Amino acid sequence: MSDVSMLTASIAFPASTEPPNFDGGRKLLEKIEDPSLFSFHDPEDELKELMPSLACESNLIDEDGGVLIEYARRAGRVIIDKLEKALVSWETTFLTVGDYRLYISGGLSNGDSPTEAAEAIWNAYKLPETVLRAMGFIWDYELPLSRANGSGDHAPITDTDVVDAIALGLGTSPEWPGLETTYWIADAISKVRNHPGGRDPREYREEFAEERAFDPREDGFLAKYLNEGTDDLSIGHCDVSIAGGVAS
């Protein structure tokens, strides 16, 4: 009996955006001048496998073993065409997790690719990263969805984006002007949470707990950030209104 294993191929796209921009990838592909941006491990064999019409060709790579750019681009067009078909085929499914739409194909294999769609998805990673990003795909979906991870302006703002924005804002400011800094931090946080200003503190905490079915007072990390006077009936709420980072 031959060994059989389960093989899967996957590629991710922001869940809240339009379908992949395959034409955008094709346009950028034609502007690529450096063939080393492609990830071919065995260039000559892989090119012939992608383009059987080149089976008899012997000048696909240069004297240093690099792929000639004209063939790299041709292979790239084939890869994008096959990927576009694979993602809508019955061989592929998708699930949504962590703000990603994760396309998956695969199955049992005894040495060959379990599906043509799986092969198409694996081949997508031979493309330059910039081409994948131009189509909207995320290069490393093990990281949180964010602009720093390639989601771009077309994707919704995530918690990671807000933390990055606050870190950049504080890290690139030579001075932190007190309340003004607090105001723009609260404004940034409001992109992904209820606005923390202009609310009764106890109600804000209770609303947080109700929405998440989780009491922050019982967490060792979050509890450190709760104001100790939140349950004091005499405490007043922070009466601020924020617009463009300035209190009004």
PDB file of C-alpha atoms in Angstrom:
ATOM      1  CA  MET A   1       0.000   0.000   0.000  1.00  0.00           C
ATOM      2  CA  SER A   2       1.359   3.424  -0.940  1.00  0.00           C
ATOM      3  CA  ASP A   3       1.528   6.244   1.560  1.00  0.00           C
ATOM      4  CA  VAL A   4      -1.357   8.697   1.359  1.00  0.00           C
ATOM      5  CA  SER A   5      -1.333  12.104   3.000  1.00  0.00           C
ATOM      6  CA  MET A   6      -3.682  15.052   3.314  1.00  0.00           C
ATOM      7  CA  LEU A   7      -2.518  18.119   1.410  1.00  0.00           C
ATOM      8  CA  THR A   8      -4.135  21.544   1.527  1.00  0.00           C
ATOM      9  CA  ALA A   9      -3.458  24.813  -0.241  1.00  0.00           C
ATOM     10  CA  SER A  10      -4.738  28.137   1.026  1.00  0.00           C
ATOM     11  CA  ILE A  11      -4.600  31.827   0.226  1.00  0.00           C
ATOM     12  CA  ALA A  12      -6.213  34.731   2.051  1.00  0.00           C
ATOM     13  CA  PHE A  13      -8.067  37.905   1.150  1.00  0.00           C
ATOM     14  CA  PRO A  14      -9.658  40.586   3.409  1.00  0.00           C
ATOM     15  CA  ALA A  15     -13.195  39.387   4.135  1.00  0.00           C
ATOM     16  CA  SER A  16     -14.888  42.779   3.847  1.00  0.00           C
ATOM     17  CA  THR A  17     -13.521  43.857   0.469  1.00  0.00           C
ATOM     18  CA  GLU A  18     -14.487  43.355  -3.148  1.00  0.00           C
ATOM     19  CA  PRO A  19     -13.358  40.181  -4.985  1.00  0.00           C
ATOM     20  CA  PRO A  20      -9.657  39.907  -5.907  1.00  0.00           C
ATOM     21  CA  ASN A  21      -8.433  42.409  -8.496  1.00  0.00           C
ATOM     22  CA  PHE A  22      -6.879  39.956 -10.952  1.00  0.00           C
ATOM     23  CA  ASP A  23      -6.580  42.596 -13.686  1.00  0.00           C
ATOM     24  CA  GLY A  24      -4.604  44.787 -11.285  1.00  0.00           C
ATOM     25  CA  GLY A  25      -2.186  41.923 -10.784  1.00  0.00           C
ATOM     26  CA  ARG A  26      -1.829  41.382 -14.527  1.00  0.00           C
ATOM     27  CA  LYS A  27      -1.072  45.077 -15.116  1.00  0.00           C
ATOM     28  CA  LEU A  28       1.601  45.180 -12.427  1.00  0.00           C
ATOM     29  CA  LEU A  29       3.084  41.925 -13.697  1.00  0.00           C
ATOM     30  CA  GLU A  30       3.929  43.605 -17.013  1.00  0.00           C
ATOM     31  CA  LYS A  31       5.954  46.240 -15.141  1.00  0.00           C
ATOM     32  CA  ILE A  32       8.116  43.758 -13.246  1.00  0.00           C
ATOM     33  CA  GLU A  33      11.696  43.940 -14.515  1.00  0.00           C
ATOM     34  CA  ASP A  34      13.511  41.793 -11.963  1.00  0.00           C
ATOM     35  CA  PRO A  35      12.950  38.042 -12.480  1.00  0.00           C
ATOM     36  CA  SER A  36      14.454  37.296  -9.059  1.00  0.00           C
ATOM     37  CA  LEU A  37      11.217  38.592  -7.532  1.00  0.00           C
ATOM     38  CA  PHE A  38       9.542  35.371  -8.684  1.00  0.00           C
ATOM     39  CA  SER A  39       9.890  32.339  -6.409  1.00  0.00           C
ATOM     40  CA  PHE A  40      10.872  29.549  -8.777  1.00  0.00           C
ATOM     41  CA  HIS A  41      12.811  26.781  -7.035  1.00  0.00           C
ATOM     42  CA  ASP A  42      13.538  24.727 -10.157  1.00  0.00           C
ATOM     43  CA  PRO A  43      12.963  27.382 -12.844  1.00  0.00           C
ATOM     44  CA  GLU A  44      13.301  25.415 -16.071  1.00  0.00           C
ATOM     45  CA  ASP A  45      11.136  22.488 -14.983  1.00  0.00           C
ATOM     46  CA  GLU A  46       8.517  24.739 -13.380  1.00  0.00           C
ATOM     47  CA  LEU A  47       8.241  26.949 -16.456  1.00  0.00           C
ATOM     48  CA  LYS A  48       7.742  23.922 -18.703  1.00  0.00           C
ATOM     49  CA  GLU A  49       5.151  22.502 -16.341  1.00  0.00           C
ATOM     50  CA  LEU A  50       3.218  25.776 -16.365  1.00  0.00           C
ATOM     51  CA  MET A  51       3.625  26.191 -20.129  1.00  0.00           C
ATOM     52  CA  PRO A  52       3.835  22.781 -21.860  1.00  0.00           C
ATOM     53  CA  SER A  53       4.428  24.493 -25.216  1.00  0.00           C
ATOM     54  CA  LEU A  54       7.950  25.283 -23.978  1.00  0.00           C
ATOM     55  CA  ALA A  55       8.832  21.617 -23.462  1.00  0.00           C
ATOM     56  CA  CYS A  56      11.365  21.668 -26.279  1.00  0.00           C
ATOM     57  CA  GLU A  57      12.855  25.050 -25.384  1.00  0.00           C
ATOM     58  CA  SER A  58      16.326  25.121 -23.849  1.00  0.00           C
ATOM     59  CA  ASN A  59      16.942  28.838 -23.388  1.00  0.00           C
ATOM     60  CA  LEU A  60      14.472  29.685 -20.619  1.00  0.00           C
ATOM     61  CA  ILE A  61      17.136  30.712 -18.111  1.00  0.00           C
ATOM     62  CA  ASP A  62      20.284  32.802 -18.301  1.00  0.00           C
ATOM     63  CA  GLU A  63      23.864  31.641 -17.761  1.00  0.00           C
ATOM     64  CA  ASP A  64      23.531  32.254 -14.013  1.00  0.00           C
ATOM     65  CA  GLY A  65      20.464  30.047 -13.728  1.00  0.00           C
ATOM     66  CA  GLY A  66      17.996  32.924 -13.469  1.00  0.00           C
ATOM     67  CA  VAL A  67      14.693  32.989 -15.316  1.00  0.00           C
ATOM     68  CA  LEU A  68      14.559  35.290 -18.321  1.00  0.00           C
ATOM     69  CA  ILE A  69      12.056  38.029 -17.537  1.00  0.00           C
ATOM     70  CA  GLU A  70       9.946  37.434 -20.654  1.00  0.00           C
ATOM     71  CA  TYR A  71       9.316  33.837 -19.583  1.00  0.00           C
ATOM     72  CA  ALA A  72       8.783  34.836 -15.960  1.00  0.00           C
ATOM     73  CA  ARG A  73       6.042  37.239 -17.038  1.00  0.00           C
ATOM     74  CA  ARG A  74       4.437  34.634 -19.296  1.00  0.00           C
ATOM     75  CA  ALA A  75       4.435  32.148 -16.428  1.00  0.00           C
ATOM     76  CA  GLY A  76       2.973  34.818 -14.175  1.00  0.00           C
ATOM     77  CA  ARG A  77       0.063  35.377 -16.563  1.00  0.00           C
ATOM     78  CA  VAL A  78      -0.641  31.637 -16.603  1.00  0.00           C
ATOM     79  CA  ILE A  79      -0.511  31.504 -12.792  1.00  0.00           C
ATOM     80  CA  ILE A  80      -2.969  34.396 -12.417  1.00  0.00           C
ATOM     81  CA  ASP A  81      -5.365  32.932 -15.007  1.00  0.00           C
ATOM     82  CA  LYS A  82      -5.386  29.560 -13.267  1.00  0.00           C
ATOM     83  CA  LEU A  83      -5.766  31.128  -9.831  1.00  0.00           C
ATOM     84  CA  GLU A  84      -8.776  33.155 -10.972  1.00  0.00           C
ATOM     85  CA  LYS A  85     -10.491  30.004 -12.227  1.00  0.00           C
ATOM     86  CA  ALA A  86      -9.481  27.945  -9.196  1.00  0.00           C
ATOM     87  CA  LEU A  87     -11.067  30.272  -6.633  1.00  0.00           C
ATOM     88  CA  VAL A  88     -14.522  29.896  -8.190  1.00  0.00           C
ATOM     89  CA  SER A  89     -14.277  26.177  -8.940  1.00  0.00           C
ATOM     90  CA  TRP A  90     -16.044  23.419  -7.030  1.00  0.00           C
ATOM     91  CA  GLU A  91     -12.615  22.220  -5.884  1.00  0.00           C
ATOM     92  CA  THR A  92     -12.220  25.305  -3.701  1.00  0.00           C
ATOM     93  CA  THR A  93     -14.131  26.454  -0.641  1.00  0.00           C
ATOM     94  CA  PHE A  94     -13.603  29.358   1.707  1.00  0.00           C
ATOM     95  CA  LEU A  95     -14.196  30.245   5.308  1.00  0.00           C
ATOM     96  CA  THR A  96     -14.017  33.548   7.156  1.00  0.00           C
ATOM     97  CA  VAL A  97     -11.749  33.784  10.181  1.00  0.00           C
ATOM     98  CA  GLY A  98      -9.896  36.682  11.804  1.00  0.00           C
ATOM     99  CA  ASP A  99     -11.238  39.156   9.175  1.00  0.00           C
ATOM    100  CA  TYR A 100      -9.797  36.968   6.422  1.00  0.00           C
ATOM    101  CA  ARG A 101     -11.583  35.090   3.660  1.00  0.00           C
ATOM    102  CA  LEU A 102      -9.450  31.977   3.495  1.00  0.00           C
ATOM    103  CA  TYR A 103      -9.663  30.043   0.216  1.00  0.00           C
ATOM    104  CA  ILE A 104      -8.847  26.349   0.666  1.00  0.00           C
ATOM    105  CA  SER A 105      -8.441  23.391  -1.669  1.00  0.00           C
ATOM    106  CA  GLY A 106      -6.849  19.996  -1.218  1.00  0.00           C
ATOM    107  CA  GLY A 107      -7.448  16.403  -0.312  1.00  0.00           C
ATOM    108  CA  LEU A 108      -5.736  13.049  -0.169  1.00  0.00           C
ATOM    109  CA  SER A 109      -2.689  12.539  -2.314  1.00  0.00           C
ATOM    110  CA  ASN A 110      -0.299   9.730  -3.126  1.00  0.00           C
ATOM    111  CA  GLY A 111       2.344  12.052  -4.547  1.00  0.00           C
ATOM    112  CA  ASP A 112       0.525  14.283  -6.997  1.00  0.00           C
ATOM    113  CA  SER A 113      -1.483  17.417  -6.307  1.00  0.00           C
ATOM    114  CA  PRO A 114      -4.904  16.420  -4.891  1.00  0.00           C
ATOM    115  CA  THR A 115      -6.736  19.001  -7.053  1.00  0.00           C
ATOM    116  CA  GLU A 116      -5.912  21.354  -9.900  1.00  0.00           C
ATOM    117  CA  ALA A 117      -7.165  24.202  -7.701  1.00  0.00           C
ATOM    118  CA  ALA A 118      -4.655  23.323  -4.985  1.00  0.00           C
ATOM    119  CA  GLU A 119      -1.871  23.400  -7.558  1.00  0.00           C
ATOM    120  CA  ALA A 120      -3.063  26.798  -8.783  1.00  0.00           C
ATOM    121  CA  ILE A 121      -3.052  28.193  -5.243  1.00  0.00           C
ATOM    122  CA  TRP A 122       0.421  26.840  -4.484  1.00  0.00           C
ATOM    123  CA  ASN A 123       1.694  28.336  -7.735  1.00  0.00           C
ATOM    124  CA  ALA A 124       0.335  31.752  -6.732  1.00  0.00           C
ATOM    125  CA  TYR A 125       3.165  32.062  -4.233  1.00  0.00           C
ATOM    126  CA  LYS A 126       5.643  31.925  -7.105  1.00  0.00           C
ATOM    127  CA  LEU A 127       4.450  35.423  -8.083  1.00  0.00           C
ATOM    128  CA  PRO A 128       6.229  38.530  -6.765  1.00  0.00           C
ATOM    129  CA  GLU A 129       4.720  39.608  -3.448  1.00  0.00           C
ATOM    130  CA  THR A 130       3.829  43.005  -4.944  1.00  0.00           C
ATOM    131  CA  VAL A 131       1.687  41.295  -7.595  1.00  0.00           C
ATOM    132  CA  LEU A 132      -0.193  39.267  -4.978  1.00  0.00           C
ATOM    133  CA  ARG A 133      -0.768  42.432  -2.959  1.00  0.00           C
ATOM    134  CA  ALA A 134      -1.988  44.283  -6.073  1.00  0.00           C
ATOM    135  CA  MET A 135      -4.696  41.645  -6.431  1.00  0.00           C
ATOM    136  CA  GLY A 136      -5.602  42.114  -2.756  1.00  0.00           C
ATOM    137  CA  PHE A 137      -4.184  38.881  -1.350  1.00  0.00           C
ATOM    138  CA  ILE A 138      -2.450  38.820   2.027  1.00  0.00           C
ATOM    139  CA  TRP A 139       1.055  37.416   1.952  1.00  0.00           C
ATOM    140  CA  ASP A 140       1.160  36.213   5.563  1.00  0.00           C
ATOM    141  CA  TYR A 141      -2.304  35.569   6.977  1.00  0.00           C
ATOM    142  CA  GLU A 142      -0.871  34.155  10.205  1.00  0.00           C
ATOM    143  CA  LEU A 143      -0.433  37.809  11.197  1.00  0.00           C
ATOM    144  CA  PRO A 144      -3.414  40.012  12.159  1.00  0.00           C
ATOM    145  CA  LEU A 145      -5.122  41.771   9.278  1.00  0.00           C
ATOM    146  CA  SER A 146      -3.692  45.281   9.023  1.00  0.00           C
ATOM    147  CA  ARG A 147      -2.293  47.831   6.623  1.00  0.00           C
ATOM    148  CA  ALA A 148       1.200  46.792   7.671  1.00  0.00           C
ATOM    149  CA  ASN A 149       0.303  43.267   6.526  1.00  0.00           C
ATOM    150  CA  GLY A 150      -0.887  44.387   3.116  1.00  0.00           C
ATOM    151  CA  SER A 151      -4.630  44.950   3.554  1.00  0.00           C
ATOM    152  CA  GLY A 152      -4.357  48.492   2.139  1.00  0.00           C
ATOM    153  CA  ASP A 153      -6.770  51.417   2.253  1.00  0.00           C
ATOM    154  CA  HIS A 154      -9.606  49.371   0.750  1.00  0.00           C
ATOM    155  CA  ALA A 155      -9.921  47.198   3.871  1.00  0.00           C
ATOM    156  CA  PRO A 156     -11.724  48.213   7.073  1.00  0.00           C
ATOM    157  CA  ILE A 157      -9.669  49.578   9.965  1.00  0.00           C
ATOM    158  CA  THR A 158      -8.663  46.850  12.417  1.00  0.00           C
ATOM    159  CA  ASP A 159      -7.532  46.811  16.044  1.00  0.00           C
ATOM    160  CA  THR A 160      -3.963  46.292  14.850  1.00  0.00           C
ATOM    161  CA  ASP A 161      -4.178  49.407  12.648  1.00  0.00           C
ATOM    162  CA  VAL A 162      -5.315  51.492  15.626  1.00  0.00           C
ATOM    163  CA  VAL A 163      -2.486  50.221  17.833  1.00  0.00           C
ATOM    164  CA  ASP A 164      -0.026  50.924  15.006  1.00  0.00           C
ATOM    165  CA  ALA A 165      -1.453  54.434  14.564  1.00  0.00           C
ATOM    166  CA  ILE A 166      -1.138  55.240  18.277  1.00  0.00           C
ATOM    167  CA  ALA A 167       2.396  53.836  18.398  1.00  0.00           C
ATOM    168  CA  LEU A 168       3.398  55.903  15.356  1.00  0.00           C
ATOM    169  CA  GLY A 169       1.687  59.022  16.672  1.00  0.00           C
ATOM    170  CA  LEU A 170       3.434  58.827  20.042  1.00  0.00           C
ATOM    171  CA  GLY A 171       6.729  57.545  18.679  1.00  0.00           C
ATOM    172  CA  THR A 172       7.112  60.275  16.064  1.00  0.00           C
ATOM    173  CA  SER A 173       6.024  63.176  18.338  1.00  0.00           C
ATOM    174  CA  PRO A 174       8.892  64.941  20.134  1.00  0.00           C
ATOM    175  CA  GLU A 175       6.414  66.079  22.806  1.00  0.00           C
ATOM    176  CA  TRP A 176       3.126  64.755  24.151  1.00  0.00           C
ATOM    177  CA  PRO A 177       0.926  67.797  24.877  1.00  0.00           C
ATOM    178  CA  GLY A 178      -1.225  66.360  27.642  1.00  0.00           C
ATOM    179  CA  LEU A 179      -4.963  66.404  27.001  1.00  0.00           C
ATOM    180  CA  GLU A 180      -4.563  67.025  23.283  1.00  0.00           C
ATOM    181  CA  THR A 181      -2.730  63.686  23.004  1.00  0.00           C
ATOM    182  CA  THR A 182      -5.424  61.944  25.053  1.00  0.00           C
ATOM    183  CA  TYR A 183      -8.087  63.347  22.735  1.00  0.00           C
ATOM    184  CA  TRP A 184      -6.564  62.004  19.511  1.00  0.00           C
ATOM    185  CA  ILE A 185      -5.851  58.634  21.126  1.00  0.00           C
ATOM    186  CA  ALA A 186      -9.536  58.397  22.132  1.00  0.00           C
ATOM    187  CA  ASP A 187     -10.543  59.423  18.615  1.00  0.00           C
ATOM    188  CA  ALA A 188      -8.333  56.710  17.099  1.00  0.00           C
ATOM    189  CA  ILE A 189      -9.726  54.072  19.455  1.00  0.00           C
ATOM    190  CA  SER A 190     -13.267  55.042  18.451  1.00  0.00           C
ATOM    191  CA  LYS A 191     -12.566  53.560  14.994  1.00  0.00           C
ATOM    192  CA  VAL A 192     -12.823  50.066  16.485  1.00  0.00           C
ATOM    193  CA  ARG A 193     -14.504  50.556  19.889  1.00  0.00           C
ATOM    194  CA  ASN A 194     -17.233  52.695  21.405  1.00  0.00           C
ATOM    195  CA  HIS A 195     -15.842  56.172  21.907  1.00  0.00           C
ATOM    196  CA  PRO A 196     -14.275  56.326  25.394  1.00  0.00           C
ATOM    197  CA  GLY A 197     -15.068  60.023  25.911  1.00  0.00           C
ATOM    198  CA  GLY A 198     -18.260  61.737  27.055  1.00  0.00           C
ATOM    199  CA  ARG A 199     -19.545  58.659  28.904  1.00  0.00           C
ATOM    200  CA  ASP A 200     -20.277  57.711  32.488  1.00  0.00           C
ATOM    201  CA  PRO A 201     -17.224  55.562  33.417  1.00  0.00           C
ATOM    202  CA  ARG A 202     -19.224  52.819  35.147  1.00  0.00           C
ATOM    203  CA  GLU A 203     -21.676  52.560  32.247  1.00  0.00           C
ATOM    204  CA  TYR A 204     -18.783  52.346  29.807  1.00  0.00           C
ATOM    205  CA  ARG A 205     -17.233  49.445  31.745  1.00  0.00           C
ATOM    206  CA  GLU A 206     -20.571  47.660  32.061  1.00  0.00           C
ATOM    207  CA  GLU A 207     -21.269  48.112  28.347  1.00  0.00           C
ATOM    208  CA  PHE A 208     -17.842  46.674  27.549  1.00  0.00           C
ATOM    209  CA  ALA A 209     -18.580  43.638  29.744  1.00  0.00           C
ATOM    210  CA  GLU A 210     -22.048  43.132  28.250  1.00  0.00           C
ATOM    211  CA  GLU A 211     -20.899  43.313  24.617  1.00  0.00           C
ATOM    212  CA  ARG A 212     -18.075  40.830  25.172  1.00  0.00           C
ATOM    213  CA  ALA A 213     -19.664  38.629  27.875  1.00  0.00           C
ATOM    214  CA  PHE A 214     -16.471  39.238  29.793  1.00  0.00           C
ATOM    215  CA  ASP A 215     -15.776  41.310  32.914  1.00  0.00           C
ATOM    216  CA  PRO A 216     -12.484  43.209  32.527  1.00  0.00           C
ATOM    217  CA  ARG A 217     -12.161  43.410  36.316  1.00  0.00           C
ATOM    218  CA  GLU A 218     -11.445  39.676  36.341  1.00  0.00           C
ATOM    219  CA  ASP A 219      -8.537  39.883  33.922  1.00  0.00           C
ATOM    220  CA  GLY A 220      -5.072  40.514  35.320  1.00  0.00           C
ATOM    221  CA  PHE A 221      -4.002  42.641  32.361  1.00  0.00           C
ATOM    222  CA  LEU A 222      -7.130  44.698  31.645  1.00  0.00           C
ATOM    223  CA  ALA A 223      -7.921  45.312  35.330  1.00  0.00           C
ATOM    224  CA  LYS A 224      -4.706  47.342  35.639  1.00  0.00           C
ATOM    225  CA  TYR A 225      -6.148  49.914  33.244  1.00  0.00           C
ATOM    226  CA  LEU A 226      -9.493  50.386  34.953  1.00  0.00           C
ATOM    227  CA  ASN A 227      -9.856  53.548  36.990  1.00  0.00           C
ATOM    228  CA  GLU A 228     -10.072  52.573  40.645  1.00  0.00           C
ATOM    229  CA  GLY A 229     -12.823  55.131  41.226  1.00  0.00           C
ATOM    230  CA  THR A 230     -15.171  53.778  38.569  1.00  0.00           C
ATOM    231  CA  ASP A 231     -17.618  52.411  41.142  1.00  0.00           C
ATOM    232  CA  ASP A 232     -17.570  55.624  43.200  1.00  0.00           C
ATOM    233  CA  LEU A 233     -21.014  57.176  42.795  1.00  0.00           C
ATOM    234  CA  SER A 234     -19.501  60.622  43.121  1.00  0.00           C
ATOM    235  CA  ILE A 235     -17.268  60.202  40.103  1.00  0.00           C
ATOM    236  CA  GLY A 236     -18.041  62.428  37.162  1.00  0.00           C
ATOM    237  CA  HIS A 237     -17.780  61.381  33.553  1.00  0.00           C
ATOM    238  CA  CYS A 238     -15.217  62.697  31.118  1.00  0.00           C
ATOM    239  CA  ASP A 239     -17.221  65.298  29.257  1.00  0.00           C
ATOM    240  CA  VAL A 240     -15.228  65.641  26.070  1.00  0.00           C
ATOM    241  CA  SER A 241     -16.231  65.773  22.468  1.00  0.00           C
ATOM    242  CA  ILE A 242     -13.562  64.993  19.924  1.00  0.00           C
ATOM    243  CA  ALA A 243     -13.460  66.204  16.366  1.00  0.00           C
ATOM    244  CA  GLY A 244     -10.282  66.006  14.366  1.00  0.00           C
ATOM    245  CA  GLY A 245      -8.297  65.361  17.532  1.00  0.00           C
ATOM    246  CA  VAL A 246      -9.323  68.602  19.283  1.00  0.00           C
ATOM    247  CA  ALA A 247     -11.643  68.861  22.275  1.00  0.00           C
ATOM    248  CA  SER A 248     -14.745  70.951  21.884  1.00  0.00           C
TER     249      SER A 248
END
